Short mmCIF file of C-alpha atoms and ligand atoms in Angstrom, two decimals:
data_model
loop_
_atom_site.label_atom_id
_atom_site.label_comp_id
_atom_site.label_asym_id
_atom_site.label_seq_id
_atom_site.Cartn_x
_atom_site.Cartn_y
_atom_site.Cartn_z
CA UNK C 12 -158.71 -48.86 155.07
CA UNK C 13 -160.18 -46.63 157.92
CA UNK C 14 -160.62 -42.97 156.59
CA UNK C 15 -158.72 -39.96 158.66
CA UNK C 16 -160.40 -38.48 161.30
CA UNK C 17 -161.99 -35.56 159.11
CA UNK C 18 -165.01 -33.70 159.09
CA UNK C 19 -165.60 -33.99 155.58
CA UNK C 20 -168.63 -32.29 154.79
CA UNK C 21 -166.85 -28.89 156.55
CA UNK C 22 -163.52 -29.11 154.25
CA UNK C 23 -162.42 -25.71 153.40
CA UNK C 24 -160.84 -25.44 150.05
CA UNK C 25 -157.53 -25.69 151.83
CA UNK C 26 -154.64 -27.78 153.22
CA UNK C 27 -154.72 -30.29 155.07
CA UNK C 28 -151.44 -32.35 155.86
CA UNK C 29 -151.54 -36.17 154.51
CA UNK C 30 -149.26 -38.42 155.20
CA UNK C 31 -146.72 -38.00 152.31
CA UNK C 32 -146.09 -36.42 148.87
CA UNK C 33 -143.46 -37.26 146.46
CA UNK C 34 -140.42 -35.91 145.16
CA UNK C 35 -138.90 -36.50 141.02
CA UNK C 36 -135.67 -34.51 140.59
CA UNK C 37 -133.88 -33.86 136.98
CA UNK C 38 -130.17 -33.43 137.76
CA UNK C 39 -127.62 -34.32 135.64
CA UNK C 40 -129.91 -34.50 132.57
CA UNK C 41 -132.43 -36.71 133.80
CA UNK C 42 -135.18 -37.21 135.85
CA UNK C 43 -134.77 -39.61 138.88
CA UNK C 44 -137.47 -42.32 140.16
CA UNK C 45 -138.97 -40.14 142.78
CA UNK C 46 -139.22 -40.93 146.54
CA UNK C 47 -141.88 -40.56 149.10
CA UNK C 48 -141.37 -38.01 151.45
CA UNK C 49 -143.22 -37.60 154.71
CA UNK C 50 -141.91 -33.87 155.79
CA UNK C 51 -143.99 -31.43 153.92
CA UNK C 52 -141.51 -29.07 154.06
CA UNK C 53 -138.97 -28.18 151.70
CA UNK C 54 -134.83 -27.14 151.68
CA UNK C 55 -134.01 -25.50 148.38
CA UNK C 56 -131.07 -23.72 147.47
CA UNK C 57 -131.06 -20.13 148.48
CA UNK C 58 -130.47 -18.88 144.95
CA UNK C 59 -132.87 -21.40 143.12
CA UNK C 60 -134.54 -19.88 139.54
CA UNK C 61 -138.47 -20.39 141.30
CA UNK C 62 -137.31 -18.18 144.16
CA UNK C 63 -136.10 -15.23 142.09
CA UNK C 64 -137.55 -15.84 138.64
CA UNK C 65 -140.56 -17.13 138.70
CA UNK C 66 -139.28 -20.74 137.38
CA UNK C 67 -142.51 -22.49 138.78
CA UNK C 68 -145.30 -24.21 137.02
CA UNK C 69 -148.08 -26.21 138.91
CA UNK C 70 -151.65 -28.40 138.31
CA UNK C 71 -154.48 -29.23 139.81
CA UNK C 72 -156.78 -32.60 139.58
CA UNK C 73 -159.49 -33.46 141.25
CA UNK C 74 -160.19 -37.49 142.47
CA UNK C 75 -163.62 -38.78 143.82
CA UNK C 76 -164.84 -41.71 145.68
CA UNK C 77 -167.65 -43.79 143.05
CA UNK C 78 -170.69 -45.33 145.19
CA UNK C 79 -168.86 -48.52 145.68
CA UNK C 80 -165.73 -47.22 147.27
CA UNK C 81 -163.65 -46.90 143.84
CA UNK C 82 -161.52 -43.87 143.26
CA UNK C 83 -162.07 -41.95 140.36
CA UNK C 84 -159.80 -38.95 138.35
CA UNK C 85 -160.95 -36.62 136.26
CA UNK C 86 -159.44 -36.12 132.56
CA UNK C 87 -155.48 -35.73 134.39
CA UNK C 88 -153.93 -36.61 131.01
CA UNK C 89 -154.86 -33.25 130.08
CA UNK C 90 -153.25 -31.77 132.80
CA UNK C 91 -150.36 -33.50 132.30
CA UNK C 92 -150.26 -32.31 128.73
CA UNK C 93 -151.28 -28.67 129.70
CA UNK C 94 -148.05 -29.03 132.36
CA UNK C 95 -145.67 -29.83 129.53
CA UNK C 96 -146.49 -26.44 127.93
CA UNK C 97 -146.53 -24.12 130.96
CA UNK C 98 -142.83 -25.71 131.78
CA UNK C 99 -141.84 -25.56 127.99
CA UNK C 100 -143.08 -21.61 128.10
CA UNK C 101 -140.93 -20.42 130.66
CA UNK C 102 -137.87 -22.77 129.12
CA UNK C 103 -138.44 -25.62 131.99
CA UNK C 104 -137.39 -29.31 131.85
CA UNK C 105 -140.84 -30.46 131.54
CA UNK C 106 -141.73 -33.72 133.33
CA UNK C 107 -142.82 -36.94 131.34
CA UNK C 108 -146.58 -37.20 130.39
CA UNK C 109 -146.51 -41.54 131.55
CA UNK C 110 -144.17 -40.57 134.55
CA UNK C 111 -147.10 -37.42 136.12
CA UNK C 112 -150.00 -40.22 135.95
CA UNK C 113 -147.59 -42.73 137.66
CA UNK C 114 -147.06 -40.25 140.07
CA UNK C 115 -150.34 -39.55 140.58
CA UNK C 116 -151.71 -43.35 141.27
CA UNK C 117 -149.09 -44.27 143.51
CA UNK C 118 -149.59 -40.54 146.02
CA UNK C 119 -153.36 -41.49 145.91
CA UNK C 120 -152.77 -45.02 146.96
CA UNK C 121 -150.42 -43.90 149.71
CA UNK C 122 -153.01 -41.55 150.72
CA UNK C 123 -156.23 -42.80 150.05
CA UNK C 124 -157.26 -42.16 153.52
CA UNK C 125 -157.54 -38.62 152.99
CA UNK C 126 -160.23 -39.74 150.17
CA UNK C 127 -163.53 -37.77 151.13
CA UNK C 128 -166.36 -40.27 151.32
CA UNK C 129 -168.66 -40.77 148.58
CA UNK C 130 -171.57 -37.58 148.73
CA UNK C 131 -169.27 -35.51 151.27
CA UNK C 132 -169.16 -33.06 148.80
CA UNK C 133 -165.32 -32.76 149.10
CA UNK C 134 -162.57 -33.95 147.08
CA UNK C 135 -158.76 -35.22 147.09
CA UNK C 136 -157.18 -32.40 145.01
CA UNK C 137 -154.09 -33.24 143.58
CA UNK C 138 -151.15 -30.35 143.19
CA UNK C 139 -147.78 -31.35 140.88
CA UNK C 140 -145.57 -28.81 140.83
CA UNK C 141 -142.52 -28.32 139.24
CA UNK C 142 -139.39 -25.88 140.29
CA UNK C 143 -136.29 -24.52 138.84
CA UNK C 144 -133.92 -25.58 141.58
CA UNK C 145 -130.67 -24.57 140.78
CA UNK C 146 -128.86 -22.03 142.45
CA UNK C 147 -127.67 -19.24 139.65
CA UNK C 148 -128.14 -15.67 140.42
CA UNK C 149 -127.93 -14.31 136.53
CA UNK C 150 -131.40 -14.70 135.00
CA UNK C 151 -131.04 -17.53 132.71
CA UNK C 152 -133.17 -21.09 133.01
CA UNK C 153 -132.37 -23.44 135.27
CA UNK C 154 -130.33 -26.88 134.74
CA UNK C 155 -132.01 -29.15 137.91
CA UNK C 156 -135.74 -29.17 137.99
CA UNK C 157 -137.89 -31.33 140.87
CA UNK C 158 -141.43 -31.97 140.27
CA UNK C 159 -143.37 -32.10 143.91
CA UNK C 160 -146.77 -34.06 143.55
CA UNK C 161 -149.25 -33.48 147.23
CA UNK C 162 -152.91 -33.80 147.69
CA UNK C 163 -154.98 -32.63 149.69
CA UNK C 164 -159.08 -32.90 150.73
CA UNK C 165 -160.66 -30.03 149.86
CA UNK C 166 -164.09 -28.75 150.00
CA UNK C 167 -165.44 -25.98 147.56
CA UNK C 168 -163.66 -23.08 145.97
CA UNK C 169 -165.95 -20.54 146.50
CA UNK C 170 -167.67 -20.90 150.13
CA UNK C 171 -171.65 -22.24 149.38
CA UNK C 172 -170.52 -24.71 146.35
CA UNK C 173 -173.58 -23.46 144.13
CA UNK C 174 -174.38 -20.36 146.19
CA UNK C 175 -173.60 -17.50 143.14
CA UNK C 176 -171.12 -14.67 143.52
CA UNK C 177 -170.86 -11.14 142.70
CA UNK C 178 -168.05 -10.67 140.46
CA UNK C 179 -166.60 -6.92 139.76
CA UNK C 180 -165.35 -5.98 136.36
CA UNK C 181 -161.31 -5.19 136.92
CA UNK C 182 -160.42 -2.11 134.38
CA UNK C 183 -157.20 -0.81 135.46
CA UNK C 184 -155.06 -4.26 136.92
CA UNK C 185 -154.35 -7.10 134.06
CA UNK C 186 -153.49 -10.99 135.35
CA UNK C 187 -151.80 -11.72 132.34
CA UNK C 188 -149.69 -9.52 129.66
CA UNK C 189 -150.85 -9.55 125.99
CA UNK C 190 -148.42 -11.88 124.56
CA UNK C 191 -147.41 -13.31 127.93
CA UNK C 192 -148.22 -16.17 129.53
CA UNK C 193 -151.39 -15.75 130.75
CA UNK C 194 -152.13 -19.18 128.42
CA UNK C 195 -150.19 -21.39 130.87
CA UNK C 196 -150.20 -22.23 134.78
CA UNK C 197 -147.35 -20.45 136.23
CA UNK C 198 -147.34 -19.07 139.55
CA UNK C 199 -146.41 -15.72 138.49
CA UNK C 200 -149.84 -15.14 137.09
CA UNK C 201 -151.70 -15.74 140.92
CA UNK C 202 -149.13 -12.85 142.28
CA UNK C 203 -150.20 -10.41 139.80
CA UNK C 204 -153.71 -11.28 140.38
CA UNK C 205 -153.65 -10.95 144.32
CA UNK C 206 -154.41 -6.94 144.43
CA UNK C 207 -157.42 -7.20 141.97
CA UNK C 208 -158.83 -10.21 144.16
CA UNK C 209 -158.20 -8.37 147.22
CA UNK C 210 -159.40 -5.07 145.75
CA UNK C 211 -162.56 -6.88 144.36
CA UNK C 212 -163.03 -8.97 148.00
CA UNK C 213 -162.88 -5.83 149.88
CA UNK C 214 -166.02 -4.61 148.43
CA UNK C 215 -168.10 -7.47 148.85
CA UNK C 216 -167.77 -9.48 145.93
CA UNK C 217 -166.27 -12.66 145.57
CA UNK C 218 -163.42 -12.32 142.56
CA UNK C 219 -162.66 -10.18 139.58
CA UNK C 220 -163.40 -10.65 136.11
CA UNK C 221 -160.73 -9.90 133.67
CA UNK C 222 -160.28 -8.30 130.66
CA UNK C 223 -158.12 -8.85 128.14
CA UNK C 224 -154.48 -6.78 128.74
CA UNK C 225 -154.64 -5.51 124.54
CA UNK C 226 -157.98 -3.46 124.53
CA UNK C 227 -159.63 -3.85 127.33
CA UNK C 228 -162.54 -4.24 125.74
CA UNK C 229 -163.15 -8.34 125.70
CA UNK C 230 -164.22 -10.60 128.82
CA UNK C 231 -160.93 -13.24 129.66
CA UNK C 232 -161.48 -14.81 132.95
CA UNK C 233 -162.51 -14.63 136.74
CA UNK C 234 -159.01 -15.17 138.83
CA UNK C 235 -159.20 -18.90 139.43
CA UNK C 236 -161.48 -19.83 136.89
CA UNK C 237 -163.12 -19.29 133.67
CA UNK C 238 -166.37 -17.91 132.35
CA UNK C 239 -169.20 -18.74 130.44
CA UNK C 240 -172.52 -16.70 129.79
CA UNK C 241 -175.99 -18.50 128.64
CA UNK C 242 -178.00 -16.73 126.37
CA UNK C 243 -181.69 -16.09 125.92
CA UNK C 244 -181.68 -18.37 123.21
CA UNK C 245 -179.85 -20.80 124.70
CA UNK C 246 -175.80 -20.55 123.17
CA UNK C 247 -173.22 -21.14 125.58
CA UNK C 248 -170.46 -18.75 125.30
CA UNK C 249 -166.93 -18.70 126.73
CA UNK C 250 -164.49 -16.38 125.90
CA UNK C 251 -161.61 -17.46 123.42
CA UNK C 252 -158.40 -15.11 124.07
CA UNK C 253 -154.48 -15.60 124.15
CA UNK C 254 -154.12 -14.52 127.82
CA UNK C 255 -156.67 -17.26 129.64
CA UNK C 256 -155.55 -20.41 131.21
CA UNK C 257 -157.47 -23.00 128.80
CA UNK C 258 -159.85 -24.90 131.56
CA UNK C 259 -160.30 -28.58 131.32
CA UNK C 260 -163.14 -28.08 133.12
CA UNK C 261 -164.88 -25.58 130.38
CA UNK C 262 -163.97 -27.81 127.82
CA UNK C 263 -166.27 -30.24 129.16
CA UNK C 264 -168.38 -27.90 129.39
CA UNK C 265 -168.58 -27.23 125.73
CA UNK C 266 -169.58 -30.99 125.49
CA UNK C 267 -171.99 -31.40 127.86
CA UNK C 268 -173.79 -27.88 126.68
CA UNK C 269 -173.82 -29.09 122.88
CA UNK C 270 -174.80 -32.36 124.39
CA UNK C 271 -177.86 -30.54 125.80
CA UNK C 272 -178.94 -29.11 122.92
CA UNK C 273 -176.86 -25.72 123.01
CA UNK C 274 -174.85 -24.09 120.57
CA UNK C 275 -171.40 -23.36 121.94
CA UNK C 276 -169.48 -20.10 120.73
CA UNK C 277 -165.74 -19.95 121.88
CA UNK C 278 -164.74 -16.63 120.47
CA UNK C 279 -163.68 -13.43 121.56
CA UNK C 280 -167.16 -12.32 124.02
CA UNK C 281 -167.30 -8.52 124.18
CA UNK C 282 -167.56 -7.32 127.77
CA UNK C 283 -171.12 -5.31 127.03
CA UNK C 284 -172.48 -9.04 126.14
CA UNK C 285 -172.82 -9.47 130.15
CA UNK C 286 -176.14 -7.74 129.82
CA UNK C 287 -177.72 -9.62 127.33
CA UNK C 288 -177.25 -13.18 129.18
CA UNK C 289 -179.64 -15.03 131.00
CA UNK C 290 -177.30 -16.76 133.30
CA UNK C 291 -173.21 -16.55 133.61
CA UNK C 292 -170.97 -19.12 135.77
CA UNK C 293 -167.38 -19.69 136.24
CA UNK C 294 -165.62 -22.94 136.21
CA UNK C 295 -162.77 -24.84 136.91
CA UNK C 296 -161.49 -27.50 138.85
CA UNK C 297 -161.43 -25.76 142.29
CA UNK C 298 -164.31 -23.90 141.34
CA UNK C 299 -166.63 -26.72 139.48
CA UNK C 300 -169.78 -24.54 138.46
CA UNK C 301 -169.70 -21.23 140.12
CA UNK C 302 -172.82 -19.45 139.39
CA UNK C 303 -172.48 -16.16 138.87
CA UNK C 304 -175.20 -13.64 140.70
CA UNK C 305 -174.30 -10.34 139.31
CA UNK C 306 -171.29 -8.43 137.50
CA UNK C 307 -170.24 -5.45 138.29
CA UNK C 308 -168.83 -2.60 135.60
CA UNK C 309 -168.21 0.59 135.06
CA UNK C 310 -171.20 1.44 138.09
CA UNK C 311 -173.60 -0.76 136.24
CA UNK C 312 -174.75 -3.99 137.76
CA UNK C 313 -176.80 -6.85 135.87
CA UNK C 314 -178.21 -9.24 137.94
CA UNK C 315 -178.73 -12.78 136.73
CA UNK C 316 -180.11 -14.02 140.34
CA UNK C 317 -182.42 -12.47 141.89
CA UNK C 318 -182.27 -15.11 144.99
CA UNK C 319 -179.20 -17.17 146.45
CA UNK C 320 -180.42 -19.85 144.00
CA UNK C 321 -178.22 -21.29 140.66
CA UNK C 322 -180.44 -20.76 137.56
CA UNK C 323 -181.70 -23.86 135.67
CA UNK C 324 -178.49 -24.10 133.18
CA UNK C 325 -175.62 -24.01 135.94
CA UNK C 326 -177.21 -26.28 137.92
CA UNK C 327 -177.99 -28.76 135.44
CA UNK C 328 -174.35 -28.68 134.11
CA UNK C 329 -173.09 -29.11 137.58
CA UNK C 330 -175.20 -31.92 137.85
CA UNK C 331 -174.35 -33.21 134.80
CA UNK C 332 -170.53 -32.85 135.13
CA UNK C 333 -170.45 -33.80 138.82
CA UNK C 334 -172.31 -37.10 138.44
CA UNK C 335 -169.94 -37.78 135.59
CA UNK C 336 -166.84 -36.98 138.02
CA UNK C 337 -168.53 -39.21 140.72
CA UNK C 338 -169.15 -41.85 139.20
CA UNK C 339 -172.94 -41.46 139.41
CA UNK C 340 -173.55 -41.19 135.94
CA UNK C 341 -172.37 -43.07 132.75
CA UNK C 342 -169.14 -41.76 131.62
CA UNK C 343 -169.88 -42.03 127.93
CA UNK C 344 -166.64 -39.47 127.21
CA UNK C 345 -163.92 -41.58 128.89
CA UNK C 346 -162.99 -38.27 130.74
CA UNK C 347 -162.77 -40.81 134.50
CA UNK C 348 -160.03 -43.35 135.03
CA UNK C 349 -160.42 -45.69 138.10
CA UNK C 350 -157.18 -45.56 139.96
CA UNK C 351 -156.20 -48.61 141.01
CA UNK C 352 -155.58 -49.44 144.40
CA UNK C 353 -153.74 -53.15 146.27
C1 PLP T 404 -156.53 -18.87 136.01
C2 PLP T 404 -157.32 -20.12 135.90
N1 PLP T 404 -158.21 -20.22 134.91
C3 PLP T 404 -158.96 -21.32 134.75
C4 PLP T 404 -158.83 -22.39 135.61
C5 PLP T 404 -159.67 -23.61 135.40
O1 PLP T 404 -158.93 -24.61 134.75
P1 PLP T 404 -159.26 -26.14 134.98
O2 PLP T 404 -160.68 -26.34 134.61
O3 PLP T 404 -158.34 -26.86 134.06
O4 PLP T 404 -159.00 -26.42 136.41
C6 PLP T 404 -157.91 -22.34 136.65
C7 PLP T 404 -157.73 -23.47 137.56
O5 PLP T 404 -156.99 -24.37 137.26
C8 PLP T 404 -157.13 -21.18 136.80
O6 PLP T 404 -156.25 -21.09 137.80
#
C-alpha cells in the first residue's frame, strides 16, 4: 500500500489526522464490538464524569516498520495491563486486556499508511483512551464508559531525539499527591503538571524534574517521562516511589542495563545523588532515551554534557532498545509482536 504523503523524517511529536480511529462503548453493562469512525471529532454528553471529574484514563504505544516492511509493537500487553489499573483507580469500567490488542491490530491495519518508513526516525503512536460518559452532575463514577483507540505518526518527544536537555529541579509545584494517583495514567496528572512545565520552559530548559509530594527530598520523575542516573561505577539507578507512572520503557531499561553488565538499583534516589552521576536520561515511550545535559536545583547546576553530544551509556541503551523496537536487532525478550496485516 502507497504510504501518505508525509514528510517523515520532519514529524513533530504531534497529530496528524489518519484516516479513522475506533470507538468501544460499555452501556448497559457491557462493552459493545466497536466501530470505525472516520470523524475525529467527538459529541459527548454535556454533563459526562471526564468533563467535570476527571473520569479519563489514556496509553500510549509505539509501532515500527522492521527492514522488510513488517510492523512491529512494542511490549502493548503491558499497557493494556497498566490501563486496567489507572481505570480501576479512579473506579472506571476498565476495558478487556484481549479486546485493547484487538483493537490495536485492526486501527493499525486500517491505517498502516500513516506507518513511518523503516529509518525515518518516526513512529505510529498509538493513544486508547477511555472516558466516563455519562451525564450525572453529583460526583459519583460513571455507569457508560467508551474506550477511543487513534494513532498517529510522530517524530521525537523532545525536539533533537538524542540532543540532551536541561532539566530544572521543581520545589514548590507537585504532579502527583502522596497517596494519589500519581502511580497511574490519568489525565488529571498532565493538568497539574502544565505550570511547572511551563514555568521550567520559560527559562530555557526543557521539563521539570519532580520530587516526591511527602518530603520533598527524593527524585520521582521528569513530566512525561522517567529518570535514571549512571554512576561512576557503573549502577543504573531509577527512582522507586508511590507517586511515578511505572514506565514500560524503564523497565526495559533495567534489562538491557543488567544485560550490559550494570547493577540496577530501583529504590528511593535522594535528590543530592544528581551530583555524584556520570550521566542521567529520561525515558519513556514518547521520550525513548532523553539524555539529560544538566539539572538544575536550588541555584546549583551539574553538568553531565559538556557538548550537545549523549554520553556513551544513553546512547548505547538507545541503541540497544531502538534496534530491539525496530526490528534491527534480535528480540531475545519477546518484548515485539509483528502485527499482522491482509
Ligand atoms: C508521567 C509519565 N511518566 C513516565 C512515562 C513513561 O512511561 P512509558 O515508558 O510506559 O511510556 C510516561 C509516558 O507514558 C509518562 O507520561
Amino acid at each position: 500500500m502507497e504510504k501518505a504523503d508525509l514528510n517523515w523524517q520532519a514529524l513533530p511529536f504531534d497529530y496528524t489526522k489518519t484516516d479513522c480511529h475506533l470507538e468501544y462503548y460499555f452501556i448497559n453493562g457491557q462493552w459493545d464490538e466497536g466501530k470505525v469512525v472516520e470523524d475525529d471529532r467527538l459529541s459527548l454528553h454535556i454533563s459526562a464524569t471526564c468533563l467535570h471529574y476527571g473520569q479519563e484514563c489514556f496509553e500510549g504505544i509505539k509501532a515500527f516498520e522492521d527492514p522488510e516492511g513488517r510492523v512491529l509493537i512494542f511490549r502493548e500487553k503491558d499497557n493494556a495491563s497498566r490501563m486496567v489499573r489507572s481505570a480501576e483507580k479512579i473506579l472506571m469500567q476498565p476495558f478487556p486486556e484481549e479486546k485493547f490488542i484487538e483493537a490495536i491490530d485492526k486501527l493499525v491495519g486500517l491505517n498502516r499508511r500513516f506507518i513511518p518508513p523503516h529509518g525515518s526516525g518516526a513512529s505510529l503512536y498509538i493513544r486508547p483512551v477511555l472516558l466516563g460518559i455519562s451525564g450525572i452532575i453529583g460526583v459519583k463514577p460513571s455507569t457508560d464508559y467508551m474506550l477511543l483507540v487513534f494513532c498517529t505518526p510522530v517524530g521525537p518527544y523532545f525536539k533533537g531525539g538524542l540532543k540532551p536537555i536541561k532539566l530544572l529541579v521543581e520545589e514548590s509545584i507537585d504532579r502527583a499527591a502522596a497517596d494519589g494517583v500519581g502511580d497511574v495514567k490519568v489525565g488529571g496528572n498532565y493538568a497539574a503538571g502544565l505550570r511547572a512545565s511551563f514555568r521550567a520552559k520559560s527559562q530555557g530548559y526543557a521539563e521539570t524534574l519532580y520530587l516526591d509530594p511527602k518530603e520533598k527530598k527524593y527524585i520521582d520523575e521528569s513530566g512525561p517521562a522517567n529518570f535514571f542516573g549512571i554512576t561512576q561505577d557503573n549502577r543504573y539507578i531509577t527512582p522507586d516511589s508511590d507517586s511515578i507512572l511505572p514506565s514500560i520503557t524503564n523497565k526495559s531499561l533495567m534489562v538491557l542495563a543488567k544485560d550490559q553488565g550494570f547493577k540496577v538499583e530501583h529504590r528511593p534516589m535522594h535528590i543530592e545523588e544528581i551530583f555524584t552521576l556520570k550521566e542521567a536520561g529520561c525515558c519513556g515511550t514518547a521520550a525513548v532515551i532523553t539524555p539529560v545535559k544538566s539539572i538544575t536545583y536550588k541555584g546549583k547546576t551539574v553538568t553531565y554534557c559538556e557538548k550537545e553530544e549523549a554520553g556513551p551509556v544513553c546512547k548505547s541503551l538507545y541503541d540497544n532498545l531502538t534496534a530491539i523496537q525496530a526490528g534491527l536487532k534480535e528480540d531475545s525478550y519477546g518484548w515485539t509482536r509483528e502485527i499482522p496485516m491482509d
